[in-house]
mmCIF file of C-alpha atoms (C1' of nucleotides) in Angstrom:
data_model
loop_
_atom_site.group_PDB
_atom_site.id
_atom_site.type_symbol
_atom_site.label_atom_id
_atom_site.label_comp_id
_atom_site.label_asym_id
_atom_site.label_seq_id
_atom_site.Cartn_x
_atom_site.Cartn_y
_atom_site.Cartn_z
ATOM 1 C CA MET L 1458 233.155 183.585 22.300
ATOM 2 C CA ALA L 1459 234.657 182.186 19.150
ATOM 3 C CA ALA L 1460 232.437 182.139 16.087
ATOM 4 C CA ASP L 1461 233.280 178.488 15.662
ATOM 5 C CA GLU L 1462 233.326 176.915 19.103
ATOM 6 C CA ALA L 1463 229.801 177.697 20.208
ATOM 7 C CA PRO L 1464 227.590 175.846 17.690
ATOM 8 C CA SER L 1465 229.198 172.486 18.307
ATOM 9 C CA LYS L 1466 228.879 172.835 22.077
ATOM 10 C CA ALA L 1467 225.292 174.002 21.819
ATOM 11 C CA ARG L 1468 224.386 170.995 19.705
ATOM 12 C CA LEU L 1469 226.139 168.657 22.077
ATOM 13 C CA ARG L 1470 224.158 170.128 24.943
ATOM 14 C CA LEU L 1471 220.961 169.713 22.967
ATOM 15 C CA TRP L 1472 221.757 166.090 22.344
ATOM 16 C CA LEU L 1473 222.524 165.385 25.991
ATOM 17 C CA ARG L 1474 219.253 167.007 26.954
ATOM 18 C CA LEU L 1475 217.319 164.981 24.420
ATOM 19 C CA LEU L 1476 218.863 161.851 25.789
ATOM 20 C CA LYS L 1477 218.032 162.809 29.340
ATOM 21 C CA VAL L 1478 214.371 163.552 28.667
ATOM 22 C CA THR L 1479 213.902 160.446 26.580
ATOM 23 C CA ARG L 1480 215.498 158.142 29.112
ATOM 24 C CA LYS L 1481 213.514 159.646 31.917
ATOM 25 C CA VAL L 1482 210.191 159.235 30.156
ATOM 26 C CA GLU L 1483 211.101 155.777 28.898
ATOM 27 C CA GLY L 1484 211.994 154.716 32.414
ATOM 28 C CA ARG L 1485 208.646 155.833 33.754
ATOM 29 C CA LEU L 1486 206.733 154.155 30.969
ATOM 30 C CA ARG L 1487 208.696 150.972 31.492
ATOM 31 C CA GLU L 1488 207.886 150.920 35.175
ATOM 32 C CA ARG L 1489 204.215 151.593 34.646
ATOM 33 C CA LEU L 1490 203.908 148.950 31.964
ATOM 34 C CA ARG L 1491 205.599 146.486 34.249
ATOM 35 C CA THR L 1492 203.640 147.171 37.424
ATOM 36 C CA GLU L 1493 200.255 147.750 35.858
ATOM 37 C CA PHE L 1494 200.250 145.415 32.894
ATOM 38 C CA ALA L 1495 203.145 143.035 33.518
ATOM 39 C CA THR L 1496 204.554 143.888 30.097
ATOM 40 C CA THR L 1497 207.486 145.805 28.637
ATOM 41 C CA LEU L 1498 208.092 148.702 26.299
ATOM 42 C CA PRO L 1499 209.345 146.574 23.393
ATOM 43 C CA ARG L 1500 206.269 144.392 23.618
ATOM 44 C CA PHE L 1501 204.044 147.434 23.721
ATOM 45 C CA ASP L 1502 205.835 148.803 20.671
ATOM 46 C CA VAL L 1503 205.323 145.612 18.708
ATOM 47 C CA MET L 1504 201.659 145.440 19.606
ATOM 48 C CA SER L 1505 201.249 149.098 18.747
ATOM 49 C CA ALA L 1506 202.710 148.537 15.287
ATOM 50 C CA LEU L 1507 200.460 145.546 14.710
ATOM 51 C CA ASN L 1508 197.473 147.525 15.911
ATOM 52 C CA ARG L 1509 198.148 150.171 13.275
ATOM 53 C CA HIS L 1510 198.429 147.498 10.577
ATOM 54 C CA ASP L 1511 195.439 145.311 11.025
ATOM 55 C CA GLN L 1512 196.119 143.281 7.920
ATOM 56 C CA GLY L 1513 199.308 142.081 9.583
ATOM 57 C CA LEU L 1514 203.008 142.638 9.105
ATOM 58 C CA LYS L 1515 205.821 140.379 8.013
ATOM 59 C CA MET L 1516 208.690 139.988 10.474
ATOM 60 C CA SER L 1517 210.944 142.103 8.293
ATOM 61 C CA GLU L 1518 208.296 144.826 7.989
ATOM 62 C CA LEU L 1519 207.901 144.798 11.736
ATOM 63 C CA SER L 1520 211.591 145.234 12.359
ATOM 64 C CA GLY L 1521 211.648 147.916 9.662
ATOM 65 C CA VAL L 1522 208.847 149.892 11.271
ATOM 66 C CA LEU L 1523 210.322 149.636 14.742
ATOM 67 C CA LYS L 1524 213.885 150.229 13.563
ATOM 68 C CA VAL L 1525 215.237 147.290 15.459
ATOM 69 C CA SER L 1526 217.106 144.238 14.242
ATOM 70 C CA ASN L 1527 215.491 141.158 12.755
ATOM 71 C CA GLY L 1528 216.619 138.803 15.442
ATOM 72 C CA ASN L 1529 215.299 141.117 18.083
ATOM 73 C CA VAL L 1530 211.752 140.961 16.784
ATOM 74 C CA THR L 1531 211.899 137.172 16.610
ATOM 75 C CA GLY L 1532 212.327 136.921 20.363
ATOM 76 C CA ILE L 1533 209.680 139.454 21.273
ATOM 77 C CA VAL L 1534 207.112 137.943 18.920
ATOM 78 C CA ASP L 1535 207.934 134.466 20.248
ATOM 79 C CA ARG L 1536 206.922 135.552 23.727
ATOM 80 C CA LEU L 1537 203.808 137.348 22.567
ATOM 81 C CA VAL L 1538 202.777 134.220 20.673
ATOM 82 C CA GLU L 1539 203.280 132.089 23.780
ATOM 83 C CA GLU L 1540 200.880 134.341 25.611
ATOM 84 C CA GLY L 1541 198.329 134.238 22.843
ATOM 85 C CA LEU L 1542 198.515 137.957 22.081
ATOM 86 C CA VAL L 1543 199.715 137.618 18.493
ATOM 87 C CA ILE L 1544 199.794 134.890 15.865
ATOM 88 C CA ARG L 1545 202.146 134.012 13.055
ATOM 89 C CA GLY L 1546 200.235 133.198 9.888
ATOM 90 C CA ALA L 1547 201.388 131.951 6.499
ATOM 91 C CA VAL L 1548 201.977 134.318 3.607
ATOM 92 C CA GLU L 1549 200.195 133.251 0.444
ATOM 93 C CA GLY L 1550 202.802 132.070 -2.025
ATOM 94 C CA ASP L 1551 205.930 132.609 0.032
ATOM 95 C CA ARG L 1552 206.849 129.959 2.500
ATOM 96 C CA ARG L 1553 209.808 131.922 3.821
ATOM 97 C CA ALA L 1554 207.771 134.755 5.259
ATOM 98 C CA ASN L 1555 204.998 134.846 7.801
ATOM 99 C CA LEU L 1556 202.390 137.383 8.692
ATOM 100 C CA VAL L 1557 202.154 138.512 12.282
ATOM 101 C CA ARG L 1558 198.835 139.794 13.590
ATOM 102 C CA LEU L 1559 197.181 140.621 16.883
ATOM 103 C CA THR L 1560 194.746 138.047 18.180
ATOM 104 C CA ARG L 1561 191.410 139.173 19.566
ATOM 105 C CA LYS L 1562 192.945 138.917 23.016
ATOM 106 C CA GLY L 1563 195.895 140.963 21.791
ATOM 107 C CA HIS L 1564 193.588 143.678 20.490
ATOM 108 C CA GLU L 1565 191.739 143.848 23.782
ATOM 109 C CA HIS L 1566 194.905 144.017 25.856
ATOM 110 C CA PHE L 1567 196.412 146.658 23.638
ATOM 111 C CA ALA L 1568 193.337 148.876 23.692
ATOM 112 C CA VAL L 1569 193.497 149.118 27.455
ATOM 113 C CA GLN L 1570 197.231 149.681 27.521
ATOM 114 C CA ALA L 1571 197.176 152.314 24.789
ATOM 115 C CA ARG L 1572 194.581 154.378 26.613
ATOM 116 C CA GLU L 1573 196.669 154.379 29.766
ATOM 117 C CA HIS L 1574 199.846 154.998 27.829
ATOM 118 C CA GLU L 1575 198.466 158.162 26.320
ATOM 119 C CA ALA L 1576 197.323 159.358 29.721
ATOM 120 C CA TRP L 1577 200.762 158.778 31.219
ATOM 121 C CA ILE L 1578 202.444 160.758 28.475
ATOM 122 C CA ASP L 1579 199.920 163.525 28.836
ATOM 123 C CA GLU L 1580 200.624 163.638 32.541
ATOM 124 C CA MET L 1581 204.386 163.595 32.180
ATOM 125 C CA LEU L 1582 204.391 166.340 29.560
ATOM 126 C CA ALA L 1583 201.689 168.316 31.327
ATOM 127 C CA ASP L 1584 203.922 171.385 31.599
ATOM 128 C CA MET L 1585 204.143 171.515 27.830
ATOM 129 C CA PRO L 1586 201.296 173.548 26.310
ATOM 130 C CA ALA L 1587 199.684 172.019 23.259
ATOM 131 C CA ASN L 1588 200.898 174.646 20.817
ATOM 132 C CA GLU L 1589 204.426 174.386 22.129
ATOM 133 C CA SER L 1590 204.220 170.635 21.790
ATOM 134 C CA GLU L 1591 203.320 171.022 18.153
ATOM 135 C CA ASN L 1592 206.096 173.483 17.663
ATOM 136 C CA LEU L 1593 208.689 171.232 19.229
ATOM 137 C CA ALA L 1594 207.397 168.206 17.362
ATOM 138 C CA HIS L 1595 207.830 170.044 14.084
ATOM 139 C CA ARG L 1596 211.388 171.020 14.800
ATOM 140 C CA LEU L 1597 212.213 167.501 15.768
ATOM 141 C CA ASP L 1598 210.551 166.244 12.647
ATOM 142 C CA ALA L 1599 212.840 168.411 10.560
ATOM 143 C CA LEU L 1600 215.726 166.778 12.346
ATOM 144 C CA VAL L 1601 214.401 163.309 11.624
ATOM 145 C CA GLN L 1602 214.019 164.218 7.966
ATOM 146 C CA ALA L 1603 217.599 165.391 7.778
ATOM 147 C CA LEU L 1604 218.801 162.238 9.462
ATOM 148 C CA GLU L 1605 216.809 159.896 7.249
ATOM 149 C CA GLU L 1606 218.732 160.872 4.122
ATOM 150 C CA PRO L 1607 222.384 160.490 5.049
ATOM 151 C CA GLU L 1608 223.993 161.137 1.682
ATOM 152 C CA SER L 1609 221.135 161.630 -0.762
ATOM 153 C CA LYS L 1610 222.970 164.718 -1.994
ATOM 154 C CA LYS L 1611 224.773 162.643 -4.605
ATOM 155 C CA MET Y 83 188.692 170.389 17.214
ATOM 156 C CA ALA Y 84 187.629 169.627 20.722
ATOM 157 C CA ALA Y 85 189.169 171.733 23.464
ATOM 158 C CA ASP Y 86 190.120 168.562 25.265
ATOM 159 C CA GLU Y 87 191.221 166.061 22.664
ATOM 160 C CA ALA Y 88 194.013 168.042 21.058
ATOM 161 C CA PRO Y 89 196.551 168.570 23.874
ATOM 162 C CA SER Y 90 196.837 164.926 24.726
ATOM 163 C CA LYS Y 91 197.341 163.945 21.088
ATOM 164 C CA ALA Y 92 199.835 166.716 20.525
ATOM 165 C CA ARG Y 93 201.873 165.571 23.495
ATOM 166 C CA LEU Y 94 201.752 161.992 22.344
ATOM 167 C CA ARG Y 95 203.036 163.074 18.952
ATOM 168 C CA LEU Y 96 205.793 165.056 20.601
ATOM 169 C CA TRP Y 97 206.814 162.036 22.613
ATOM 170 C CA LEU Y 98 206.877 159.744 19.593
ATOM 171 C CA ARG Y 99 209.001 162.288 17.753
ATOM 172 C CA LEU Y 100 211.415 162.586 20.646
ATOM 173 C CA LEU Y 101 211.756 158.848 20.716
ATOM 174 C CA LYS Y 102 212.371 158.686 16.992
ATOM 175 C CA VAL Y 103 215.089 161.312 16.963
ATOM 176 C CA THR Y 104 216.817 159.894 19.985
ATOM 177 C CA ARG Y 105 216.826 156.336 18.694
ATOM 178 C CA LYS Y 106 218.097 157.453 15.337
ATOM 179 C CA VAL Y 107 220.975 159.420 16.770
ATOM 180 C CA GLU Y 108 221.757 156.729 19.314
ATOM 181 C CA GLY Y 109 221.880 154.135 16.567
ATOM 182 C CA ARG Y 110 224.365 156.153 14.576
ATOM 183 C CA LEU Y 111 226.550 156.808 17.567
ATOM 184 C CA ARG Y 112 226.482 153.153 18.481
ATOM 185 C CA GLU Y 113 227.584 152.117 15.028
ATOM 186 C CA ARG Y 114 230.369 154.662 14.890
ATOM 187 C CA LEU Y 115 231.651 153.751 18.323
ATOM 188 C CA ARG Y 116 231.634 150.110 17.332
ATOM 189 C CA THR Y 117 233.321 150.409 13.956
ATOM 190 C CA GLU Y 118 235.806 153.118 14.816
ATOM 191 C CA PHE Y 119 236.639 152.417 18.424
ATOM 192 C CA ALA Y 120 235.359 148.889 19.071
ATOM 193 C CA THR Y 121 233.393 150.147 22.025
ATOM 194 C CA THR Y 122 229.764 150.760 22.965
ATOM 195 C CA LEU Y 123 227.563 153.609 24.093
ATOM 196 C CA PRO Y 124 227.218 152.411 27.707
ATOM 197 C CA ARG Y 125 230.976 152.141 28.011
ATOM 198 C CA PHE Y 126 231.403 155.579 26.531
ATOM 199 C CA ASP Y 127 228.841 156.923 28.993
ATOM 200 C CA VAL Y 128 230.651 155.421 31.957
ATOM 201 C CA MET Y 129 233.998 156.766 30.822
ATOM 202 C CA SER Y 130 232.455 160.159 30.175
ATOM 203 C CA ALA Y 131 231.091 160.309 33.714
ATOM 204 C CA LEU Y 132 234.458 159.294 35.138
ATOM 205 C CA ASN Y 133 236.173 161.862 32.982
ATOM 206 C CA ARG Y 134 234.019 164.609 34.459
ATOM 207 C CA HIS Y 135 234.796 163.409 37.983
ATOM 208 C CA ASP Y 136 238.504 163.020 38.078
ATOM 209 C CA GLN Y 137 238.583 162.282 41.782
ATOM 210 C CA GLY Y 138 236.593 159.137 41.035
ATOM 211 C CA LEU Y 139 233.059 157.926 41.667
ATOM 212 C CA LYS Y 140 231.638 155.181 43.831
ATOM 213 C CA MET Y 141 229.631 152.527 42.050
ATOM 214 C CA SER Y 142 226.387 153.880 43.437
ATOM 215 C CA GLU Y 143 227.299 157.423 42.401
ATOM 216 C CA LEU Y 144 228.063 156.163 38.944
ATOM 217 C CA SER Y 145 224.711 154.446 38.586
ATOM 218 C CA GLY Y 146 223.065 157.530 40.051
ATOM 219 C CA VAL Y 147 224.685 159.862 37.534
ATOM 220 C CA LEU Y 148 223.917 157.606 34.597
ATOM 221 C CA LYS Y 149 220.426 156.745 35.840
ATOM 222 C CA VAL Y 150 220.930 153.057 35.352
ATOM 223 C CA SER Y 151 220.686 150.208 37.835
ATOM 224 C CA ASN Y 152 223.432 149.182 40.213
ATOM 225 C CA GLY Y 153 223.911 145.739 38.779
ATOM 226 C CA ASN Y 154 224.194 147.183 35.315
ATOM 227 C CA VAL Y 155 227.179 149.320 36.205
ATOM 228 C CA THR Y 156 228.901 146.363 37.824
ATOM 229 C CA GLY Y 157 229.071 144.520 34.531
ATOM 230 C CA ILE Y 158 230.205 147.465 32.437
ATOM 231 C CA VAL Y 159 232.906 148.468 34.898
ATOM 232 C CA ASP Y 160 234.061 144.842 35.103
ATOM 233 C CA ARG Y 161 234.775 144.858 31.381
ATOM 234 C CA LEU Y 162 236.445 148.253 31.435
ATOM 235 C CA VAL Y 163 238.672 147.031 34.257
ATOM 236 C CA GLU Y 164 239.612 143.936 32.265
ATOM 237 C CA GLU Y 165 240.769 146.192 29.457
ATOM 238 C CA GLY Y 166 242.738 148.424 31.783
ATOM 239 C CA LEU Y 167 240.654 151.522 31.072
ATOM 240 C CA VAL Y 168 239.408 152.046 34.620
ATOM 241 C CA ILE Y 169 240.400 150.880 38.090
ATOM 242 C CA ARG Y 170 238.504 150.118 41.264
ATOM 243 C CA GLY Y 171 240.214 151.655 44.270
ATOM 244 C CA ALA Y 172 239.445 151.432 47.984
ATOM 245 C CA VAL Y 173 237.462 154.109 49.750
ATOM 246 C CA GLU Y 174 239.144 155.434 52.845
ATOM 247 C CA GLY Y 175 237.243 154.152 55.862
ATOM 248 C CA ASP Y 176 234.510 152.190 54.113
ATOM 249 C CA ARG Y 177 235.306 148.708 52.983
ATOM 250 C CA ARG Y 178 231.919 148.235 51.346
ATOM 251 C CA ALA Y 179 232.430 150.890 48.717
ATOM 252 C CA ASN Y 180 235.076 151.369 46.065
ATOM 253 C CA LEU Y 181 236.159 154.290 44.004
ATOM 254 C CA VAL Y 182 236.193 153.913 40.248
ATOM 255 C CA ARG Y 183 238.562 156.034 38.195
ATOM 256 C CA LEU Y 184 239.938 156.246 34.687
ATOM 257 C CA THR Y 185 243.446 154.931 34.229
ATOM 258 C CA ARG Y 186 245.919 156.919 32.189
ATOM 259 C CA LYS Y 187 245.101 154.660 29.280
ATOM 260 C CA GLY Y 188 241.413 155.280 29.934
ATOM 261 C CA HIS Y 189 241.933 159.033 29.844
ATOM 262 C CA GLU Y 190 243.804 158.820 26.588
ATOM 263 C CA HIS Y 191 241.214 156.621 24.914
ATOM 264 C CA PHE Y 192 238.369 158.773 26.114
ATOM 265 C CA ALA Y 193 239.949 162.008 24.919
ATOM 266 C CA VAL Y 194 240.113 160.705 21.379
ATOM 267 C CA GLN Y 195 236.614 159.279 21.477
ATOM 268 C CA ALA Y 196 235.063 162.394 22.985
ATOM 269 C CA ARG Y 197 236.506 164.599 20.265
ATOM 270 C CA GLU Y 198 235.037 162.386 17.575
ATOM 271 C CA HIS Y 199 231.768 162.050 19.440
ATOM 272 C CA GLU Y 200 231.262 165.775 19.503
ATOM 273 C CA ALA Y 201 232.014 166.007 15.814
ATOM 274 C CA TRP Y 202 229.482 163.295 14.997
ATOM 275 C CA ILE Y 203 226.765 165.060 16.960
ATOM 276 C CA ASP Y 204 227.642 168.336 15.327
ATOM 277 C CA GLU Y 205 227.360 166.703 11.936
ATOM 278 C CA MET Y 206 224.068 164.981 12.683
ATOM 279 C CA LEU Y 207 222.470 168.099 14.070
ATOM 280 C CA ALA Y 208 224.023 170.339 11.445
ATOM 281 C CA ASP Y 209 220.613 171.577 10.294
ATOM 282 C CA MET Y 210 219.981 172.964 13.753
ATOM 283 C CA PRO Y 211 221.285 176.522 14.107
ATOM 284 C CA ALA Y 212 223.130 177.239 17.328
ATOM 285 C CA ASN Y 213 220.543 179.605 18.735
ATOM 286 C CA GLU Y 214 217.747 177.193 17.987
ATOM 287 C CA SER Y 215 219.736 174.451 19.652
ATOM 288 C CA GLU Y 216 219.958 176.550 22.793
ATOM 289 C CA ASN Y 217 216.288 177.295 22.609
ATOM 290 C CA LEU Y 218 215.301 173.683 22.260
ATOM 291 C CA ALA Y 219 217.711 172.614 24.961
ATOM 292 C CA HIS Y 220 216.113 175.059 27.358
ATOM 293 C CA ARG Y 221 212.618 173.829 26.693
ATOM 294 C CA LEU Y 222 213.722 170.277 27.183
ATOM 295 C CA ASP Y 223 215.468 171.261 30.358
ATOM 296 C CA ALA Y 224 212.210 172.612 31.718
ATOM 297 C CA LEU Y 225 210.695 169.243 30.961
ATOM 298 C CA VAL Y 226 213.463 167.432 32.769
ATOM 299 C CA GLN Y 227 212.982 169.688 35.784
ATOM 300 C CA ALA Y 228 209.288 168.928 35.871
ATOM 301 C CA LEU Y 229 209.972 165.221 35.605
ATOM 302 C CA GLU Y 230 212.620 165.200 38.316
ATOM 303 C CA GLU Y 231 210.130 166.138 41.021
ATOM 304 C CA PRO Y 232 207.259 163.689 40.618
ATOM 305 C CA GLU Y 233 205.172 164.666 43.631
ATOM 306 C CA SER Y 234 207.059 167.456 45.354
ATOM 307 C CA LYS Y 235 203.763 169.341 45.499
ATOM 308 C CA LYS Y 236 202.936 167.736 48.828
ATOM 309 C "C1'" DC Q 192 229.161 145.642 73.485
ATOM 310 C "C1'" DA Q 193 225.253 143.320 70.969
ATOM 311 C "C1'" DC Q 194 222.412 143.450 67.392
ATOM 312 C "C1'" DA Q 195 219.128 145.315 64.303
ATOM 313 C "C1'" DA Q 196 218.607 148.496 60.561
ATOM 314 C "C1'" DA Q 197 220.814 150.775 56.778
ATOM 315 C "C1'" DA Q 198 224.041 151.210 53.013
ATOM 316 C "C1'" DA Q 199 227.257 149.620 49.082
ATOM 317 C "C1'" DT Q 200 227.838 146.340 46.080
ATOM 318 C "C1'" DT Q 201 227.357 141.902 43.637
ATOM 319 C "C1'" DT Q 202 224.724 138.059 42.076
ATOM 320 C "C1'" DT Q 203 220.869 135.997 39.782
ATOM 321 C "C1'" DA Q 204 217.127 135.390 36.604
ATOM 322 C "C1'" DT Q 205 214.994 137.167 32.770
ATOM 323 C "C1'" DG Q 206 214.439 139.794 28.822
ATOM 324 C "C1'" DC Q 207 216.176 143.189 25.261
ATOM 325 C "C1'" DT Q 208 219.495 144.261 21.584
ATOM 326 C "C1'" DT Q 209 222.843 143.847 18.144
ATOM 327 C "C1'" DG Q 210 225.638 141.940 14.237
ATOM 328 C "C1'" DA Q 211 226.950 137.949 12.105
ATOM 329 C "C1'" DA Q 212 226.287 133.281 10.722
ATOM 330 C "C1'" DA Q 213 223.069 129.754 9.458
ATOM 331 C "C1'" DT Q 214 218.807 128.009 7.186
ATOM 332 C "C1'" DA Q 215 215.330 127.928 3.978
ATOM 333 C "C1'" DT Q 216 212.838 129.477 0.124
ATOM 334 C "C1'" DA Q 217 212.323 132.294 -4.123
ATOM 335 C "C1'" DG Q 218 213.469 133.658 -8.591
ATOM 336 C "C1'" DC Q 219 216.267 134.266 -12.455
ATOM 337 C "C1'" DG Q 220 219.499 133.234 -16.417
ATOM 338 C "C1'" DG Q 221 221.063 129.814 -18.979
ATOM 339 C "C1'" DC I 1185 216.120 121.956 -14.461
ATOM 340 C "C1'" DC I 1186 220.595 123.662 -12.608
ATOM 341 C "C1'" DG I 1187 222.865 126.702 -10.043
ATOM 342 C "C1'" DC I 1188 223.491 131.337 -8.499
ATOM 343 C "C1'" DT I 1189 221.950 135.388 -6.080
ATOM 344 C "C1'" DA I 1190 218.668 137.589 -3.347
ATOM 345 C "C1'" DT I 1191 215.200 137.590 0.313
ATOM 346 C "C1'" DA I 1192 212.910 136.154 4.883
ATOM 347 C "C1'" DT I 1193 213.696 134.502 8.979
ATOM 348 C "C1'" DT I 1194 216.009 132.253 12.910
ATOM 349 C "C1'" DT I 1195 219.943 131.131 15.613
ATOM 350 C "C1'" DC I 1196 223.976 132.404 18.077
ATOM 351 C "C1'" DA I 1197 227.286 134.831 21.024
ATOM 352 C "C1'" DA I 1198 228.047 138.746 23.524
ATOM 353 C "C1'" DG I 1199 226.742 142.624 25.933
ATOM 354 C "C1'" DC I 1200 223.150 145.723 28.054
ATOM 355 C "C1'" DA I 1201 219.342 146.446 31.384
ATOM 356 C "C1'" DT I 1202 216.254 145.737 35.182
ATOM 357 C "C1'" DA I 1203 214.359 144.133 39.679
ATOM 358 C "C1'" DA I 1204 214.968 141.315 43.418
ATOM 359 C "C1'" DA I 1205 217.740 138.547 46.474
ATOM 360 C "C1'" DA I 1206 222.079 137.888 48.693
ATOM 361 C "C1'" DT I 1207 226.529 139.516 50.778
ATOM 362 C "C1'" DT I 1208 229.393 142.378 53.272
ATOM 363 C "C1'" DT I 1209 230.281 146.237 56.033
ATOM 364 C "C1'" DT I 1210 228.774 150.315 58.651
ATOM 365 C "C1'" DT I 1211 226.081 152.680 61.917
ATOM 366 C "C1'" DG I 1212 223.042 153.610 65.266
ATOM 367 C "C1'" DT I 1213 220.614 152.354 69.854
ATOM 368 C "C1'" DG I 1214 219.717 150.206 73.782
#
DNA sequence: CACAAAAATTTTATGCTTGAAATATAGCGG
DNA sequence: CCGCTATATTTCAAGCATAAAATTTTTGTG
């Protein structure tokens, strides 16, 4: 084993594994959300973000939090508005922006979905002991940190 | 700390972290593939699968390997065929199916892309020592195993 | 052989996603 | 107040993704 070949391959394997787990879990969540609540993961994500920010979020803040494009959020919010789950309100003193918030109905729907969502995750990751979960989460967090600052080493 | 509340929350955190890391890395890969090779992640994935199976794969095998829907693969392969990177061949004795393979051009393109791809991953996960990568990969693999068999405990 | 069930694939409808272009408003320097 | 630059959002074109319906071919089974 070369002192140089191994690390790269090991990291590639790690990445492929990460991808596999994530896709698998995402797929299950997607299916459950569809069959049990007639909704989708992106919609759940948007509602989750709005639930954490009860004072509302601007479209750009929403796309920032979710790490998706601006135009993407427009479409998802449009549909949620049609169904009366969220509302677009005016921003005091800035007619360009608007503040998106959950409606009462949106809050109620989300509460139910979030409870189930947590249970599904718990079930899917059941083989993972709590302390090991924490451990893994920390390592992954370190990775996220490193990725956040691409070239801050100026 | 309740003996019951913690595990579920810890697992939820783990899941959210997994999602964050994966999306971040995926986003970077996507951008690189686009700017440097004018291609996309799904196309790369398809070519990667075909590269590992030089004798070719049927459409259904391809969607099985990649864990995406049948109809999805149809569209991606269509575009790769248009660009002369893959070909659809007949399957001996079954006119329903067809065998998808990389063309010579496809092989050449993929070789270049795969080399870069591995380097990008290596760079992004640089903070992760090789042995820790292996460790993590193994834990994740256990998770995948558990997820593969949903109710095999009949 | 006939014909129903199964298998391989494509088509269709709908929604997600992106990057880029377009639109509209804000805010600043002169 | 004019005009420029920046900010907030939407629109647009293209591709990705899924589930369900449709198509074509194969494979039993009587």
